[in-house]
């Protein structure tokens, strides 16, 4: 495989991954997973988790039938629930700081900390309280809004930093502009600032006359720099597979002999004795 073929294959695989990911994102945003219970907890989880993560949460909700609340301990500002297995002796402790806001809910099994999915012991407590899925039990990377930030796909040169810089600026400006869109005064203020900056940029470009050097400046290349000719690496002859060690019990292969004169230098087709007879 040449260097060009390798790069072409890489971009082909990358485009296929992005296409499949876009298809899954479209299906997740246009549909809601089917719930198997009437709990408010499961219905709220179906609207915030992606389908793949929701089915993992749904499995934990099914497992709540295997546990029950054993004891409730009230402490200063928090409540501890002892969750006991029905067919065993395992006991898990679920800590809840505030039952009204559910600001922090944790379990002694540490499943949420390891896998990012709330465990069935936490589900037992939430179902008992009749609460929806709290925000503390939902990781942003598992939700439908995980890709709410702006993404950029620019087919620039591999050495260009233009795409990275533009993505960083967009991510910094996005929360500011979202907040400004909620207020007319802030919207007009930022609109005036951006229009003023664009006019100033055009004036500087007209004065300097550097319209044709943007690509070189983005790639940090000198105008007179000679381009680097990247070619395929040199082909190195491999040594091949190592020789197999011969077993001392192996018998040597018998040499082929002529059936007429029994010589090992030729066969019957080129035997000189037969040629003389002819």
Tab-separated table of C-alpha atoms in Angstrom:
chain	number	residue	atom	x	y	z
A	1	UNK	CA	0.000	0.000	0.000
A	2	UNK	CA	1.439	3.357	-1.027
A	3	UNK	CA	1.312	6.495	1.105
A	4	UNK	CA	-1.448	7.958	-1.051
A	5	UNK	CA	-3.518	4.766	-0.776
A	6	UNK	CA	-3.116	4.765	3.000
A	7	UNK	CA	-4.294	8.380	3.334
A	8	UNK	CA	-7.176	7.758	0.942
A	9	UNK	CA	-8.239	4.680	2.908
A	10	UNK	CA	-8.022	6.651	6.168
A	11	UNK	CA	-10.348	9.396	4.905
A	12	UNK	CA	-12.723	6.788	3.486
A	13	UNK	CA	-12.999	5.058	6.867
A	14	UNK	CA	-13.366	8.405	8.645
A	15	UNK	CA	-16.199	9.509	6.359
A	16	UNK	CA	-17.991	6.197	6.905
A	17	UNK	CA	-17.762	6.593	10.690
A	18	UNK	CA	-19.091	10.151	10.491
A	19	UNK	CA	-21.921	9.088	8.181
A	20	UNK	CA	-23.011	6.311	10.545
A	21	UNK	CA	-22.733	8.661	13.509
A	22	UNK	CA	-24.870	11.281	11.758
A	23	UNK	CA	-27.508	8.663	10.975
A	24	UNK	CA	-27.667	7.567	14.619
A	25	UNK	CA	-27.873	11.200	15.760
A	26	UNK	CA	-30.758	11.821	13.369
A	27	UNK	CA	-32.649	8.756	14.581
A	28	UNK	CA	-32.076	9.721	18.228
A	29	UNK	CA	-33.311	13.288	17.715
A	30	UNK	CA	-36.433	12.249	15.770
A	31	UNK	CA	-37.624	9.352	17.945
A	32	UNK	CA	-38.197	8.424	21.582
A	33	UNK	CA	-37.398	4.957	22.991
A	34	UNK	CA	-40.318	2.828	24.113
A	35	UNK	CA	-40.835	2.647	27.870
A	36	UNK	CA	-41.841	-0.612	29.559
A	37	UNK	CA	-43.196	0.884	32.789
A	38	UNK	CA	-45.374	3.817	33.810
A	39	UNK	CA	-42.766	5.339	36.096
A	40	UNK	CA	-42.115	9.040	35.694
A	41	UNK	CA	-38.446	8.176	36.117
A	42	UNK	CA	-38.303	6.058	32.958
A	43	UNK	CA	-40.274	8.559	30.889
A	44	UNK	CA	-37.937	11.388	31.888
A	45	UNK	CA	-34.894	9.226	31.118
A	46	UNK	CA	-36.240	8.508	27.623
A	47	UNK	CA	-36.264	12.238	26.843
A	48	UNK	CA	-32.719	13.010	28.029
A	49	UNK	CA	-30.611	9.898	27.281
A	50	UNK	CA	-29.615	8.681	23.837
A	51	UNK	CA	-31.349	5.419	22.802
A	52	UNK	CA	-28.252	3.298	23.383
A	53	UNK	CA	-27.716	4.701	26.890
A	54	UNK	CA	-31.447	4.655	27.667
A	55	UNK	CA	-31.612	0.896	27.151
A	56	UNK	CA	-28.803	0.534	29.699
A	57	UNK	CA	-30.798	2.671	32.134
A	58	UNK	CA	-33.883	0.599	31.354
A	59	UNK	CA	-32.044	-2.574	32.369
A	60	UNK	CA	-31.260	-0.997	35.732
A	61	UNK	CA	-34.935	-0.074	36.159
A	62	UNK	CA	-35.892	-3.710	35.512
A	63	UNK	CA	-33.460	-4.850	38.196
A	64	UNK	CA	-35.230	-2.758	40.854
A	65	UNK	CA	-37.602	-5.695	41.413
A	66	UNK	CA	-34.685	-7.585	42.968
A	67	UNK	CA	-34.182	-5.022	45.761
A	68	UNK	CA	-36.190	-3.314	48.463
A	69	UNK	CA	-35.662	-0.505	50.939
A	70	UNK	CA	-34.491	-1.913	54.255
A	71	UNK	CA	-33.900	1.086	56.500
A	72	UNK	CA	-33.877	4.880	56.235
A	73	UNK	CA	-31.420	6.894	58.314
A	74	UNK	CA	-31.878	10.639	58.736
A	75	UNK	CA	-28.747	12.760	59.276
A	76	UNK	CA	-27.968	16.467	59.151
A	77	UNK	CA	-29.050	17.631	55.713
A	78	UNK	CA	-28.956	14.171	54.089
A	79	UNK	CA	-30.787	10.869	54.056
A	80	UNK	CA	-29.263	7.391	53.847
A	81	UNK	CA	-31.224	4.509	52.320
A	82	UNK	CA	-30.150	0.932	52.960
A	83	UNK	CA	-31.088	-1.120	49.888
A	84	UNK	CA	-31.288	-4.868	50.572
A	85	UNK	CA	-31.397	-7.689	48.018
A	86	UNK	CA	-34.544	-9.834	48.272
A	87	UNK	CA	-32.789	-13.132	47.584
A	88	UNK	CA	-29.476	-12.436	49.273
A	89	UNK	CA	-27.619	-10.650	52.031
A	90	UNK	CA	-26.060	-7.806	50.046
A	91	UNK	CA	-26.723	-4.318	51.398
A	92	UNK	CA	-26.038	-1.091	49.522
A	93	UNK	CA	-26.137	2.433	50.892
A	94	UNK	CA	-27.622	5.267	48.841
A	95	UNK	CA	-26.894	8.799	50.076
A	96	UNK	CA	-29.295	11.600	49.160
A	97	UNK	CA	-28.378	15.143	50.201
A	98	UNK	CA	-31.748	16.777	49.553
A	99	UNK	CA	-34.908	14.809	48.750
A	100	UNK	CA	-36.618	17.851	47.245
A	101	UNK	CA	-33.940	18.998	44.798
A	102	UNK	CA	-31.922	15.738	44.590
A	103	UNK	CA	-28.757	17.790	44.182
A	104	UNK	CA	-26.488	14.843	44.918
A	105	UNK	CA	-27.325	11.137	44.918
A	106	UNK	CA	-24.622	8.475	45.274
A	107	UNK	CA	-24.429	4.746	45.928
A	108	UNK	CA	-21.834	2.601	47.656
A	109	UNK	CA	-21.553	0.274	44.615
A	110	UNK	CA	-19.928	3.133	42.587
A	111	UNK	CA	-21.495	1.940	39.325
A	112	UNK	CA	-22.338	5.474	38.254
A	113	UNK	CA	-18.759	6.641	38.870
A	114	UNK	CA	-17.374	3.719	36.825
A	115	UNK	CA	-19.826	3.399	33.903
A	116	UNK	CA	-21.726	6.700	33.913
A	117	UNK	CA	-25.109	4.940	34.270
A	118	UNK	CA	-27.108	5.203	37.535
A	119	UNK	CA	-27.372	1.842	39.271
A	120	UNK	CA	-30.537	-0.028	40.198
A	121	UNK	CA	-30.069	0.869	43.881
A	122	UNK	CA	-30.410	4.571	43.064
A	123	UNK	CA	-33.414	3.700	40.900
A	124	UNK	CA	-35.113	2.065	43.898
A	125	UNK	CA	-34.808	5.303	45.869
A	126	UNK	CA	-35.943	7.509	42.975
A	127	UNK	CA	-38.983	5.318	42.303
A	128	UNK	CA	-39.834	5.407	46.014
A	129	UNK	CA	-39.679	9.213	45.963
A	130	UNK	CA	-41.610	9.405	42.663
A	131	UNK	CA	-38.965	11.705	41.226
A	132	UNK	CA	-37.783	12.265	37.672
A	133	UNK	CA	-34.233	11.549	36.600
A	134	UNK	CA	-32.085	14.068	38.536
A	135	UNK	CA	-29.388	16.037	36.775
A	136	UNK	CA	-26.686	14.639	39.057
A	137	UNK	CA	-27.339	11.143	37.643
A	138	UNK	CA	-27.039	12.201	34.009
A	139	UNK	CA	-23.678	12.734	32.329
A	140	UNK	CA	-23.638	15.198	29.462
A	141	UNK	CA	-21.836	12.742	27.164
A	142	UNK	CA	-24.781	10.304	27.494
A	143	UNK	CA	-27.504	12.804	26.613
A	144	UNK	CA	-29.034	13.974	23.350
A	145	UNK	CA	-27.451	17.413	23.859
A	146	UNK	CA	-23.902	16.089	24.004
A	147	UNK	CA	-23.171	17.645	20.588
A	148	UNK	CA	-24.877	20.965	21.209
A	149	UNK	CA	-21.541	22.724	20.746
A	150	UNK	CA	-20.554	23.889	17.295
A	151	UNK	CA	-18.412	21.527	15.280
A	152	UNK	CA	-16.404	22.381	12.221
A	153	UNK	CA	-15.278	20.195	9.349
A	154	UNK	CA	-12.927	22.055	6.990
A	155	UNK	CA	-10.922	20.118	4.367
A	156	UNK	CA	-7.785	22.172	4.968
A	157	UNK	CA	-4.183	21.060	4.702
A	158	UNK	CA	-3.056	18.766	7.511
A	159	UNK	CA	-0.555	21.390	8.740
A	160	UNK	CA	-3.103	24.203	8.845
A	161	UNK	CA	-4.284	25.535	12.215
A	162	UNK	CA	-7.151	27.500	10.736
A	163	UNK	CA	-9.802	24.933	11.612
A	164	UNK	CA	-8.580	24.578	15.190
A	165	UNK	CA	-8.501	28.320	15.794
A	166	UNK	CA	-11.934	28.857	14.246
A	167	UNK	CA	-13.497	26.050	16.289
A	168	UNK	CA	-12.031	27.463	19.494
A	169	UNK	CA	-13.389	30.943	18.729
A	170	UNK	CA	-16.836	29.547	17.939
A	171	UNK	CA	-16.939	27.571	21.174
A	172	UNK	CA	-15.948	30.676	23.167
A	173	UNK	CA	-18.490	32.902	21.436
A	174	UNK	CA	-21.411	30.457	21.494
A	175	UNK	CA	-22.463	30.848	25.184
A	176	UNK	CA	-22.044	34.624	24.989
A	177	UNK	CA	-24.212	34.910	21.884
A	178	UNK	CA	-26.834	32.536	23.305
A	179	UNK	CA	-27.166	34.789	26.339
A	180	UNK	CA	-27.206	37.910	24.171
A	181	UNK	CA	-30.008	36.486	22.024
A	182	UNK	CA	-32.310	36.539	25.060
A	183	UNK	CA	-32.040	40.317	25.400
A	184	UNK	CA	-32.734	42.906	22.715
A	185	UNK	CA	-30.207	45.367	24.154
A	186	UNK	CA	-27.418	42.804	24.267
A	187	UNK	CA	-28.326	41.584	20.779
A	188	UNK	CA	-28.096	45.099	19.309
A	189	UNK	CA	-24.869	45.820	21.201
A	190	UNK	CA	-23.070	42.717	19.924
A	191	UNK	CA	-24.445	43.204	16.430
A	192	UNK	CA	-23.051	46.730	16.330
A	193	UNK	CA	-19.664	45.535	17.623
A	194	UNK	CA	-19.393	42.791	15.012
A	195	UNK	CA	-20.459	45.034	12.135
A	196	UNK	CA	-17.912	47.642	13.236
A	197	UNK	CA	-15.153	45.027	13.372
A	198	UNK	CA	-16.067	43.751	9.906
A	199	UNK	CA	-15.917	47.263	8.435
A	200	UNK	CA	-12.550	47.901	10.065
A	201	UNK	CA	-11.252	44.600	8.718
A	202	UNK	CA	-12.292	45.524	5.182
A	203	UNK	CA	-10.568	48.902	5.465
A	204	UNK	CA	-7.334	47.283	6.610
A	205	UNK	CA	-7.492	44.774	3.745
A	206	UNK	CA	-8.025	47.549	1.194
A	207	UNK	CA	-5.047	49.477	2.531
A	208	UNK	CA	-2.636	46.589	2.816
A	209	UNK	CA	-3.771	44.717	-0.304
A	210	UNK	CA	-3.120	41.285	1.168
A	211	UNK	CA	-6.055	39.411	-0.266
A	212	UNK	CA	-3.934	36.691	-1.852
A	213	UNK	CA	-1.765	35.811	1.147
A	214	UNK	CA	-4.377	34.511	3.621
A	215	UNK	CA	-3.706	30.872	2.906
A	216	UNK	CA	0.051	31.274	3.413
A	217	UNK	CA	-0.498	33.136	6.678
A	218	UNK	CA	-2.880	30.446	7.945
A	219	UNK	CA	-0.388	27.690	7.254
A	220	UNK	CA	2.601	29.684	8.582
A	221	UNK	CA	4.446	29.231	5.256
A	222	UNK	CA	6.799	31.735	3.655
A	223	UNK	CA	5.788	33.003	0.189
A	224	UNK	CA	9.087	31.900	-1.389
A	225	UNK	CA	9.463	28.636	0.519
A	226	UNK	CA	10.011	25.611	-1.664
A	227	UNK	CA	7.304	22.969	-1.230
A	228	UNK	CA	8.280	19.658	0.332
A	229	UNK	CA	7.873	16.763	-2.061
A	230	UNK	CA	6.507	13.879	0.012
A	231	UNK	CA	6.868	10.545	-1.731
A	232	UNK	CA	6.383	6.907	-0.855
A	233	UNK	CA	8.965	5.433	1.511
A	234	UNK	CA	11.704	3.267	0.088
A	235	UNK	CA	10.835	-0.384	-0.294
A	236	UNK	CA	12.951	-2.518	2.036
A	237	UNK	CA	13.358	-6.177	1.212
A	238	UNK	CA	12.317	-8.232	4.202
A	239	UNK	CA	14.328	-11.188	5.368
A	240	UNK	CA	11.347	-13.479	5.158
A	241	UNK	CA	10.304	-16.152	7.603
A	242	UNK	CA	13.045	-17.679	9.776
A	243	UNK	CA	14.327	-21.097	8.811
A	244	UNK	CA	12.780	-24.030	10.594
A	245	UNK	CA	15.060	-26.107	12.743
A	246	UNK	CA	15.394	-29.599	11.273
A	247	UNK	CA	14.465	-32.519	13.412
A	248	UNK	CA	17.170	-35.159	13.703
A	249	UNK	CA	14.498	-37.832	13.188
A	250	UNK	CA	13.505	-36.437	9.804
A	251	UNK	CA	14.633	-38.677	6.965
A	252	UNK	CA	16.215	-36.965	3.962
A	253	UNK	CA	14.102	-36.969	0.854
A	254	UNK	CA	15.276	-39.541	-1.707
A	255	UNK	CA	16.715	-38.114	-4.900
A	256	UNK	CA	14.913	-38.780	-8.134
A	257	UNK	CA	16.761	-41.292	-10.328
A	258	UNK	CA	16.513	-42.309	-13.927
A	259	UNK	CA	14.529	-45.566	-14.227
A	260	UNK	CA	16.797	-46.764	-17.045
A	261	UNK	CA	20.361	-46.121	-15.837
A	262	UNK	CA	19.640	-45.186	-12.175
A	263	UNK	CA	21.509	-41.893	-12.476
A	264	UNK	CA	20.550	-38.858	-10.395
A	265	UNK	CA	21.711	-36.322	-12.975
A	266	UNK	CA	18.799	-36.820	-15.368
A	267	UNK	CA	15.486	-38.655	-15.811
A	268	UNK	CA	14.261	-41.166	-18.396
A	269	UNK	CA	13.159	-38.459	-20.797
A	270	UNK	CA	16.719	-37.178	-21.244
A	271	UNK	CA	18.561	-40.434	-20.651
A	272	UNK	CA	21.534	-40.769	-23.119
A	273	UNK	CA	21.217	-44.564	-23.190
A	274	UNK	CA	17.747	-44.345	-24.687
A	275	UNK	CA	18.917	-41.736	-27.147
A	276	UNK	CA	21.627	-44.099	-28.396
A	277	UNK	CA	19.078	-46.826	-29.030
A	278	UNK	CA	17.074	-44.511	-31.178
